[in-house]
Amino acid sequence: MGRDHLESIVEEVMKQMSEKNTSSEVPIGVSARHCHLNKESLEVLFGKGYELSEKAPLSQPGQFAANETVTIAGPRGSISKVRILGPLRSAAQVEVSQTDAFKVGLKPPIRQSGDIEKSSPVTIIGPKGSIYLEEGLIIAQAHIHMSPQDADNYKVKDGDVVEVTVKNPQREVSFSKTIIRVSEKYQLEMHIDTDEANAGSIRTGEKGTLKKVEPSYV
Amino acid sequence: MGRDHLESIVEEVMKQMSEKNTSSEVPIGVSARHCHLNKESLEVLFGKGYELSEKAPLSQPGQFAANETVTIAGPRGSISKVRILGPLRSAAQVEVSQTDAFKVGLKPPIRQSGDIEKSSPVTIIGPKGSIYLEEGLIIAQAHIHMSPQDADNYKVKDGDVVEVTVKNPQREVSFSKTIIRVSEKYQLEMHIDTDEANAGSIRTGEKGTLKKVEPSYV
């Protein structure tokens, strides 16, 4: 086989590979440490009949940052002014970074939001009381919220794990265990925590490139 | 061209590509925030004629963590117990993470150690005095120390930029702007800061995979 022939075949193969490895941009939102409460925990922390008040809407429809904050604590320390996100859920849950976890001396697993079974215990302190969650402290796994229409566009489905690369003038990082979460109610946005953001000098609003590597090429 | 023929060619091309992208493991060390001093700054902070005392040797030959620590400060706050690394250098320099930089309210650039021209100012406070560095605060760029022999093995040279991937059970991150630093006096080790470590759940002693991507395939 001549060199020209080989080169043209290689070009075609590379083209086909790049088409199978679909690439697309996704906007990024940086999630600071925060807390979700249920009705029972809200009433212990803030008093009977208390209701959260909205400070600002979040990117996901219906979600909001509340004016209320709590202190979280563990055996090595505490962190104050941890924002509560609304609306209320069925179970209380606290999401922190690994940096925060070291500070309070706890060992939360890396999980999807809501998956708190056998996660870390944590103490939450409010103005009217305190609760000790036997489980509920996690580090959030990087994830991308998207609608079914977005999922079609990106050729991914709920639960898929993709790699997202974010390039900056001085840092370039890839997060290879980013999970896809699909729902009609989701607005397209990748969520990373403050450790991941700082490791890549990433600010909310910047964009990453999603790459779905076909299993046959992994 | 038949399907079998195409597949065998693809296999050969993939094999050749993987050979050109040389891959190898490198041990990782996580660098916490630290401070390098020169003779003048040491004497202002600790007193005339003061000398650093060694607490523990570092992985790089001749380098050590001193028993002495300082406080660093900026317009938004301070961080105490910042370890001094010895021996003394020709210029004082402080290396922090982006997380630390937000805490003290300063904006250090991402630089190689020693490259402090027009970097951020920072205040250093010791038991006998305080100094205000007009430049000297940086965030260290991820880098790999290696000997000329290691460089031959990895097929890289001083100043090359490589990608290093670190896989953990739950997080997998790649640092694509990792710089190669070669010297006869260097021991093989990749240095990342605490933000990069926490973003990948990486501890000192774990290993990353170095990948030198040939320019023709970038």
CSV table of C-alpha atoms in Angstrom, one decimal:
chain,number,residue,atom,x,y,z
A,1,MET,CA,0.0,0.0,0.0
A,2,GLY,CA,1.4,3.4,-1.0
A,3,ARG,CA,2.0,6.2,1.6
A,4,ASP,CA,-0.7,8.5,0.0
A,5,HIS,CA,-3.2,5.7,0.2
A,6,LEU,CA,-2.4,5.0,3.9
A,7,GLU,CA,-2.6,8.7,4.7
A,8,SER,CA,-6.0,9.1,3.1
A,9,ILE,CA,-7.3,6.1,5.0
A,10,VAL,CA,-5.9,7.4,8.3
A,11,GLU,CA,-7.6,10.8,7.6
A,12,GLU,CA,-10.9,9.0,7.1
A,13,VAL,CA,-10.5,6.9,10.2
A,14,MET,CA,-9.6,10.0,12.3
A,15,LYS,CA,-12.7,11.8,10.9
A,16,GLN,CA,-15.0,8.9,11.8
A,17,MET,CA,-13.5,8.7,15.3
A,18,SER,CA,-14.0,12.4,15.9
A,19,GLU,CA,-17.6,12.1,14.7
A,20,LYS,CA,-18.2,9.2,17.2
A,21,ASN,CA,-16.6,11.2,20.0
A,22,THR,CA,-19.3,13.8,19.9
A,23,SER,CA,-18.0,17.1,21.4
A,24,SER,CA,-20.1,20.0,22.6
A,25,GLU,CA,-19.9,23.0,25.0
A,26,VAL,CA,-21.8,23.1,28.3
A,27,PRO,CA,-22.1,26.1,30.6
A,28,ILE,CA,-20.7,25.6,34.1
A,29,GLY,CA,-22.0,26.7,37.5
A,30,VAL,CA,-19.9,26.5,40.6
A,31,SER,CA,-21.7,25.2,43.6
A,32,ALA,CA,-20.6,26.5,47.0
A,33,ARG,CA,-21.2,24.5,50.1
A,34,HIS,CA,-24.9,24.4,50.9
A,35,CYS,CA,-27.7,22.7,52.9
A,36,HIS,CA,-31.0,21.2,52.0
A,37,LEU,CA,-33.6,20.8,54.8
A,38,ASN,CA,-36.9,19.0,55.3
A,39,LYS,CA,-39.8,20.4,57.3
A,40,GLU,CA,-38.8,18.7,60.6
A,41,SER,CA,-35.1,19.9,60.5
A,42,LEU,CA,-36.2,23.4,59.5
A,43,GLU,CA,-38.5,23.6,62.5
A,44,VAL,CA,-35.8,22.4,64.9
A,45,LEU,CA,-33.2,24.8,63.6
A,46,PHE,CA,-35.5,27.9,63.1
A,47,GLY,CA,-38.6,27.3,65.2
A,48,LYS,CA,-42.1,25.8,64.8
A,49,GLY,CA,-43.9,26.9,61.7
A,50,TYR,CA,-40.9,28.7,60.2
A,51,GLU,CA,-40.7,29.1,56.4
A,52,LEU,CA,-37.7,29.8,54.2
A,53,SER,CA,-37.6,33.1,52.4
A,54,GLU,CA,-36.1,33.5,49.0
A,55,LYS,CA,-33.0,35.5,48.5
A,56,ALA,CA,-32.3,34.7,44.8
A,57,PRO,CA,-33.5,32.1,42.3
A,58,LEU,CA,-31.0,29.4,41.1
A,59,SER,CA,-30.5,28.3,37.5
A,60,GLN,CA,-32.6,25.2,38.0
A,61,PRO,CA,-36.3,26.2,37.7
A,62,GLY,CA,-38.1,26.4,41.1
A,63,GLN,CA,-34.9,26.2,43.1
A,64,PHE,CA,-33.7,29.1,45.2
A,65,ALA,CA,-31.1,30.3,47.6
A,66,ALA,CA,-32.7,31.2,50.9
A,67,ASN,CA,-31.9,34.2,53.1
A,68,GLU,CA,-31.3,31.7,55.9
A,69,THR,CA,-28.0,30.1,56.7
A,70,VAL,CA,-26.8,27.6,59.2
A,71,THR,CA,-23.5,26.5,60.8
A,72,ILE,CA,-22.2,23.0,60.1
A,73,ALA,CA,-19.8,21.3,62.5
A,74,GLY,CA,-17.7,18.2,63.0
A,75,PRO,CA,-15.0,17.0,65.4
A,76,ARG,CA,-12.3,19.3,64.1
A,77,GLY,CA,-14.2,22.5,63.5
A,78,SER,CA,-17.2,24.4,62.1
A,79,ILE,CA,-18.2,26.5,59.1
A,80,SER,CA,-20.7,29.3,59.5
A,81,LYS,CA,-23.0,31.0,57.0
A,82,VAL,CA,-23.7,27.8,55.0
A,83,ARG,CA,-26.5,28.8,52.6
A,84,ILE,CA,-29.8,26.8,52.7
A,85,LEU,CA,-31.2,26.0,49.3
A,86,GLY,CA,-35.0,25.7,48.8
A,87,PRO,CA,-37.6,24.3,48.4
A,88,LEU,CA,-37.7,21.8,51.3
A,89,ARG,CA,-36.9,18.2,50.5
A,90,SER,CA,-37.9,14.9,52.1
A,91,ALA,CA,-34.5,14.6,53.8
A,92,ALA,CA,-31.9,17.0,55.1
A,93,GLN,CA,-28.6,16.9,53.2
A,94,VAL,CA,-25.4,19.0,53.4
A,95,GLU,CA,-23.0,19.3,50.4
A,96,VAL,CA,-19.4,20.4,51.0
A,97,SER,CA,-16.1,20.3,49.2
A,98,GLN,CA,-13.2,18.1,50.3
A,99,THR,CA,-11.5,21.3,51.6
A,100,ASP,CA,-14.5,21.9,53.8
A,101,ALA,CA,-14.6,18.3,54.9
A,102,PHE,CA,-10.9,18.4,56.1
A,103,LYS,CA,-11.7,21.6,58.0
A,104,VAL,CA,-14.6,20.1,60.0
A,105,GLY,CA,-12.9,16.7,60.3
A,106,LEU,CA,-15.5,14.6,58.5
A,107,LYS,CA,-15.2,12.1,55.6
A,108,PRO,CA,-18.2,12.5,53.3
A,109,PRO,CA,-18.3,10.2,50.2
A,110,ILE,CA,-18.6,11.6,46.7
A,111,ARG,CA,-22.2,11.1,45.7
A,112,GLN,CA,-25.0,12.3,43.6
A,113,SER,CA,-27.4,14.7,45.4
A,114,GLY,CA,-30.1,12.8,47.2
A,115,ASP,CA,-28.0,9.6,47.5
A,116,ILE,CA,-27.2,9.9,51.2
A,117,GLU,CA,-27.5,6.3,52.5
A,118,LYS,CA,-24.5,5.6,54.7
A,119,SER,CA,-23.0,9.0,54.0
A,120,SER,CA,-21.2,11.0,56.7
A,121,PRO,CA,-22.9,12.3,59.8
A,122,VAL,CA,-22.8,16.0,60.4
A,123,THR,CA,-24.1,18.5,63.0
A,124,ILE,CA,-26.3,21.5,61.8
A,125,ILE,CA,-26.7,24.5,64.1
A,126,GLY,CA,-29.5,27.0,63.6
A,127,PRO,CA,-30.6,30.0,65.7
A,128,LYS,CA,-33.3,28.0,67.5
A,129,GLY,CA,-31.7,24.6,67.8
A,130,SER,CA,-29.3,22.0,66.5
A,131,ILE,CA,-29.6,18.6,64.8
A,132,TYR,CA,-27.2,15.7,64.4
A,133,LEU,CA,-27.7,13.9,61.1
A,134,GLU,CA,-26.5,10.4,61.3
A,135,GLU,CA,-26.1,10.5,57.5
A,136,GLY,CA,-26.5,13.4,55.1
A,137,LEU,CA,-23.1,14.9,54.5
A,138,ILE,CA,-21.7,14.4,50.9
A,139,ILE,CA,-19.3,15.8,48.4
A,140,ALA,CA,-21.4,16.3,45.2
A,141,GLN,CA,-20.2,14.3,42.1
A,142,ALA,CA,-19.7,16.6,39.1
A,143,HIS,CA,-22.8,16.4,37.0
A,144,ILE,CA,-24.7,18.0,34.1
A,145,HIS,CA,-28.4,18.9,34.3
A,146,MET,CA,-30.1,18.7,31.0
A,147,SER,CA,-33.5,18.4,29.4
A,148,PRO,CA,-34.4,15.3,27.2
A,149,GLN,CA,-34.0,17.6,24.2
A,150,ASP,CA,-30.4,18.5,25.3
A,151,ALA,CA,-29.7,14.8,25.9
A,152,ASP,CA,-30.7,14.1,22.3
A,153,ASN,CA,-28.5,16.9,21.1
A,154,TYR,CA,-25.5,15.7,23.1
A,155,LYS,CA,-26.3,12.0,22.2
A,156,VAL,CA,-26.2,11.0,25.9
A,157,LYS,CA,-28.8,9.6,28.4
A,158,ASP,CA,-29.5,9.9,32.1
A,159,GLY,CA,-26.8,8.2,34.1
A,160,ASP,CA,-24.1,8.3,31.4
A,161,VAL,CA,-20.7,9.3,32.6
A,162,VAL,CA,-18.8,11.8,30.4
A,163,GLU,CA,-15.6,13.7,30.4
A,164,VAL,CA,-15.7,17.5,30.5
A,165,THR,CA,-12.6,19.6,29.7
A,166,VAL,CA,-12.3,23.3,30.7
A,167,LYS,CA,-9.5,25.3,29.2
A,168,ASN,CA,-8.2,28.6,30.8
A,169,PRO,CA,-5.2,30.7,29.9
A,170,GLN,CA,-3.2,29.0,32.6
A,171,ARG,CA,-5.0,25.9,33.7
A,172,GLU,CA,-6.7,23.1,31.8
A,173,VAL,CA,-8.5,20.3,33.6
A,174,SER,CA,-10.7,17.4,32.6
A,175,PHE,CA,-13.3,15.8,34.9
A,176,SER,CA,-13.8,12.3,33.6
A,177,LYS,CA,-16.5,11.1,35.9
A,178,THR,CA,-19.1,13.7,35.2
A,179,ILE,CA,-22.6,12.2,35.4
A,180,ILE,CA,-25.5,13.1,33.1
A,181,ARG,CA,-28.8,13.9,34.8
A,182,VAL,CA,-31.8,14.3,32.5
A,183,SER,CA,-35.2,15.8,33.5
A,184,GLU,CA,-37.9,17.8,31.7
A,185,LYS,CA,-37.5,20.4,34.5
A,186,TYR,CA,-33.7,20.8,34.2
A,187,GLN,CA,-31.9,23.7,32.6
A,188,LEU,CA,-28.6,22.9,30.9
A,189,GLU,CA,-25.8,23.4,33.3
A,190,MET,CA,-22.8,21.5,34.6
A,191,HIS,CA,-22.3,21.8,38.4
A,192,ILE,CA,-18.9,21.5,40.0
A,193,ASP,CA,-17.8,22.2,43.5
A,194,THR,CA,-15.4,24.9,44.7
A,195,ASP,CA,-12.4,22.5,44.8
A,196,GLU,CA,-13.0,21.5,41.1
A,197,ALA,CA,-13.5,25.1,40.2
A,198,ASN,CA,-10.3,26.3,41.9
A,199,ALA,CA,-8.2,23.5,40.5
A,200,GLY,CA,-9.2,24.8,37.0
A,201,SER,CA,-9.5,28.5,37.7
A,202,ILE,CA,-13.1,28.2,36.7
A,203,ARG,CA,-15.8,30.7,37.3
A,204,THR,CA,-19.6,30.3,36.9
A,205,GLY,CA,-20.6,31.1,33.4
A,206,GLU,CA,-17.5,29.6,31.7
A,207,LYS,CA,-17.8,26.7,29.4
A,208,GLY,CA,-16.5,23.2,29.3
A,209,THR,CA,-16.4,20.8,26.4
A,210,LEU,CA,-18.3,17.6,26.8
A,211,LYS,CA,-16.9,14.5,25.3
A,212,LYS,CA,-18.7,11.2,25.2
A,213,VAL,CA,-16.1,8.6,24.5
A,214,GLU,CA,-17.6,5.5,22.7
A,215,PRO,CA,-16.8,2.4,24.8
A,216,SER,CA,-15.1,0.8,21.8
A,217,TYR,CA,-12.5,3.5,21.8
A,218,VAL,CA,-11.9,3.7,25.5
B,1,MET,CA,-12.5,-2.0,0.6
B,2,GLY,CA,-14.0,-4.8,2.8
B,3,ARG,CA,-15.0,-4.3,6.4
B,4,ASP,CA,-12.3,-6.7,7.7
B,5,HIS,CA,-9.6,-4.9,5.8
B,6,LEU,CA,-10.7,-1.6,7.2
B,7,GLU,CA,-10.8,-2.9,10.7
B,8,SER,CA,-7.3,-4.3,10.5
B,9,ILE,CA,-6.0,-1.0,9.3
B,10,VAL,CA,-7.8,0.9,12.1
B,11,GLU,CA,-6.3,-1.5,14.6
B,12,GLU,CA,-2.8,-0.8,13.2
B,13,VAL,CA,-3.4,3.0,13.2
B,14,MET,CA,-4.6,2.9,16.8
B,15,LYS,CA,-1.6,0.9,17.9
B,16,GLN,CA,0.8,3.3,16.2
B,17,MET,CA,-1.0,6.3,17.8
B,18,SER,CA,-0.8,4.7,21.3
B,19,GLU,CA,2.9,4.1,20.8
B,20,LYS,CA,3.5,7.7,19.8
B,21,ASN,CA,1.6,8.9,22.9
B,22,THR,CA,4.1,7.6,25.4
B,23,SER,CA,2.4,6.9,28.8
B,24,SER,CA,4.1,6.4,32.2
B,25,GLU,CA,3.3,6.6,35.8
B,26,VAL,CA,4.6,9.4,38.1
B,27,PRO,CA,4.3,9.6,41.9
B,28,ILE,CA,2.4,12.6,43.2
B,29,GLY,CA,3.2,14.9,46.1
B,30,VAL,CA,0.6,17.4,47.4
B,31,SER,CA,2.1,20.8,48.3
B,32,ALA,CA,0.3,22.7,51.1
B,33,ARG,CA,0.6,26.5,51.2
B,34,HIS,CA,4.2,27.5,52.1
B,35,CYS,CA,6.7,30.2,52.2
B,36,HIS,CA,10.3,30.6,51.0
B,37,LEU,CA,12.4,33.4,52.6
B,38,ASN,CA,15.7,35.1,52.0
B,39,LYS,CA,18.2,36.2,54.7
B,40,GLU,CA,16.8,39.7,54.9
B,41,SER,CA,13.2,38.7,55.3
B,42,LEU,CA,14.1,35.9,57.8
B,43,GLU,CA,15.9,38.5,60.0
B,44,VAL,CA,13.0,41.0,59.9
B,45,LEU,CA,10.4,38.2,60.8
B,46,PHE,CA,12.5,36.3,63.3
B,47,GLY,CA,15.3,38.6,64.5
B,48,LYS,CA,18.9,39.5,63.6
B,49,GLY,CA,21.1,36.4,63.0
B,50,TYR,CA,18.2,34.0,63.2
B,51,GLU,CA,18.6,30.6,61.4
B,52,LEU,CA,15.9,28.2,60.3
B,53,SER,CA,15.8,24.8,62.0
B,54,GLU,CA,14.8,21.6,60.2
B,55,LYS,CA,11.6,19.9,61.1
B,56,ALA,CA,11.6,17.3,58.3
B,57,PRO,CA,13.3,16.7,55.0
B,58,LEU,CA,11.3,17.1,51.7
B,59,SER,CA,11.4,14.7,48.8
B,60,GLN,CA,13.7,17.0,46.8
B,61,PRO,CA,17.3,16.5,48.0
B,62,GLY,CA,18.5,19.3,50.4
B,63,GLN,CA,15.0,20.9,50.8
B,64,PHE,CA,13.3,20.8,54.2
B,65,ALA,CA,10.3,21.9,56.1
B,66,ALA,CA,11.4,24.2,58.9
B,67,ASN,CA,10.0,24.3,62.4
B,68,GLU,CA,9.2,28.0,61.9
B,69,THR,CA,5.8,29.2,60.5
B,70,VAL,CA,4.5,32.6,59.6
B,71,THR,CA,1.1,34.3,59.1
B,72,ILE,CA,0.2,35.6,55.7
B,73,ALA,CA,-2.4,38.3,55.2
B,74,GLY,CA,-4.3,40.3,52.6
B,75,PRO,CA,-7.2,42.7,52.6
B,76,ARG,CA,-9.8,40.1,53.4
B,77,GLY,CA,-8.1,38.0,56.0
B,78,SER,CA,-5.1,36.0,57.2
B,79,ILE,CA,-3.9,32.5,57.4
B,80,SER,CA,-1.7,31.4,60.3
B,81,LYS,CA,0.8,28.5,60.6
B,82,VAL,CA,2.1,28.8,57.0
B,83,ARG,CA,5.2,26.5,56.9
B,84,ILE,CA,8.6,27.9,55.9
B,85,LEU,CA,10.5,25.7,53.5
B,86,GLY,CA,14.3,25.8,53.6
B,87,PRO,CA,17.0,26.5,52.6
B,88,LEU,CA,16.9,30.2,52.2
B,89,ARG,CA,16.6,31.6,48.6
B,90,SER,CA,17.5,34.9,47.0
B,91,ALA,CA,14.0,36.2,47.2
B,92,ALA,CA,11.0,35.6,49.5
B,93,GLN,CA,8.0,33.9,47.9
B,94,VAL,CA,4.7,32.6,49.1
B,95,GLU,CA,2.8,29.8,47.4
B,96,VAL,CA,-0.9,29.3,48.1
B,97,SER,CA,-4.0,27.6,46.6
B,98,GLN,CA,-6.8,29.6,44.9
B,99,THR,CA,-8.9,28.7,47.9
B,100,ASP,CA,-6.3,30.4,50.2
B,101,ALA,CA,-6.1,33.4,47.8
B,102,PHE,CA,-9.9,34.0,48.0
B,103,LYS,CA,-9.7,33.8,51.8
B,104,VAL,CA,-7.1,36.5,52.1
B,105,GLY,CA,-8.5,38.6,49.2
B,106,LEU,CA,-5.5,38.5,46.9
B,107,LYS,CA,-5.1,37.5,43.2
B,108,PRO,CA,-1.9,35.6,42.7
B,109,PRO,CA,-1.1,34.4,39.2
B,110,ILE,CA,-0.4,30.8,38.4
B,111,ARG,CA,3.4,30.6,38.0
B,112,GLN,CA,6.4,28.3,38.2
B,113,SER,CA,8.2,28.6,41.5
B,114,GLY,CA,10.8,31.4,41.4
B,115,ASP,CA,8.9,33.3,38.6
B,116,ILE,CA,7.5,36.1,40.8
B,117,GLU,CA,7.9,39.2,38.6
B,118,LYS,CA,4.7,41.2,38.8
B,119,SER,CA,3.0,38.6,40.9
B,120,SER,CA,0.7,39.5,43.8
B,121,PRO,CA,1.7,41.5,46.8
B,122,VAL,CA,1.3,39.8,50.3
B,123,THR,CA,2.0,40.6,53.9
B,124,ILE,CA,4.1,38.1,55.9
B,125,ILE,CA,4.0,38.3,59.7
B,126,GLY,CA,6.5,36.7,62.0
B,127,PRO,CA,7.2,36.8,65.8
B,128,LYS,CA,9.6,39.7,65.6
B,129,GLY,CA,8.3,41.7,62.7
B,130,SER,CA,6.3,41.9,59.4
B,131,ILE,CA,7.2,42.5,55.8
B,132,TYR,CA,5.1,43.6,52.9
B,133,LEU,CA,6.2,42.0,49.6
B,134,GLU,CA,5.3,44.1,46.6
B,135,GLU,CA,5.5,40.9,44.6
B,136,GLY,CA,6.0,37.3,45.7
B,137,LEU,CA,2.6,35.6,46.1
B,138,ILE,CA,1.8,32.9,43.4
B,139,ILE,CA,-0.2,29.8,42.9
B,140,ALA,CA,2.2,27.1,41.8
B,141,GLN,CA,1.6,25.6,38.3
B,142,ALA,CA,1.4,21.8,38.5
B,143,HIS,CA,4.9,20.4,37.6
B,144,ILE,CA,7.0,17.3,37.6
B,145,HIS,CA,10.5,17.3,39.0
B,146,MET,CA,12.8,14.8,37.3
B,147,SER,CA,16.4,13.9,36.6
B,148,PRO,CA,17.9,14.0,33.0
B,149,GLN,CA,17.7,10.2,33.2
B,150,ASP,CA,14.0,10.3,34.0
B,151,ALA,CA,13.5,12.8,31.1
B,152,ASP,CA,15.1,10.3,28.7
B,153,ASN,CA,12.8,7.5,30.0
B,154,TYR,CA,9.6,9.6,29.6
B,155,LYS,CA,10.8,11.1,26.3
B,156,VAL,CA,10.3,14.7,27.6
B,157,LYS,CA,12.6,17.7,28.1
B,158,ASP,CA,12.7,20.6,30.5
B,159,GLY,CA,9.9,23.1,29.8
B,160,ASP,CA,7.6,20.5,28.1
B,161,VAL,CA,4.0,20.7,29.0
B,162,VAL,CA,2.3,17.3,29.5
B,163,GLU,CA,-1.1,15.9,30.6
B,164,VAL,CA,-1.3,13.9,33.8
B,165,THR,CA,-4.4,11.8,34.6
B,166,VAL,CA,-5.1,10.6,38.1
B,167,LYS,CA,-7.8,7.9,38.6
B,168,ASN,CA,-9.5,7.3,41.9
B,169,PRO,CA,-12.5,5.1,42.7
B,170,GLN,CA,-14.8,8.1,42.5
B,171,ARG,CA,-12.9,11.0,40.8
B,172,GLU,CA,-10.8,11.0,37.8
B,173,VAL,CA,-9.1,14.3,36.8
B,174,SER,CA,-6.5,15.3,34.2
B,175,PHE,CA,-4.1,18.3,34.5
B,176,SER,CA,-3.2,19.3,30.9
B,177,LYS,CA,-0.8,22.1,31.7
B,178,THR,CA,1.7,20.2,33.8
B,179,ILE,CA,5.2,21.5,33.2
B,180,ILE,CA,8.4,19.3,33.1
B,181,ARG,CA,11.3,20.5,35.2
B,182,VAL,CA,14.6,18.7,34.7
B,183,SER,CA,17.7,18.9,36.9
B,184,GLU,CA,20.4,16.5,38.1
B,185,LYS,CA,19.4,17.4,41.7
B,186,TYR,CA,15.7,16.5,41.2
B,187,GLN,CA,13.9,13.4,42.5
B,188,LEU,CA,11.0,12.2,40.4
B,189,GLU,CA,7.8,13.7,41.7
B,190,MET,CA,4.8,15.6,40.4
B,191,HIS,CA,3.7,18.5,42.6
B,192,ILE,CA,0.1,19.7,42.7
B,193,ASP,CA,-1.5,22.1,45.2
B,194,THR,CA,-4.3,21.3,47.6
B,195,ASP,CA,-7.1,22.5,45.3
B,196,GLU,CA,-5.9,20.1,42.6
B,197,ALA,CA,-5.5,17.3,45.1
B,198,ASN,CA,-9.0,17.8,46.5
B,199,ALA,CA,-10.6,18.1,43.1
B,200,GLY,CA,-9.3,14.6,42.4
B,201,SER,CA,-9.4,13.1,45.9
B,202,ILE,CA,-5.6,12.7,45.5
B,203,ARG,CA,-3.2,12.0,48.4
B,204,THR,CA,0.6,12.2,48.5
B,205,GLY,CA,2.0,8.9,47.3
B,206,GLU,CA,-0.7,8.2,44.7
B,207,LYS,CA,0.3,7.9,41.0
B,208,GLY,CA,-0.7,9.7,37.9
B,209,THR,CA,-0.2,8.7,34.3
B,210,LEU,CA,1.9,11.1,32.2
B,211,LYS,CA,0.9,11.5,28.6
B,212,LYS,CA,3.0,13.3,26.1
B,213,VAL,CA,0.7,14.0,23.2
B,214,GLU,CA,2.6,14.3,19.9
B,215,PRO,CA,1.8,17.7,18.4
B,216,SER,CA,0.6,16.1,15.1
B,217,TYR,CA,-2.2,14.4,17.0
B,218,VAL,CA,-3.3,17.3,19.2
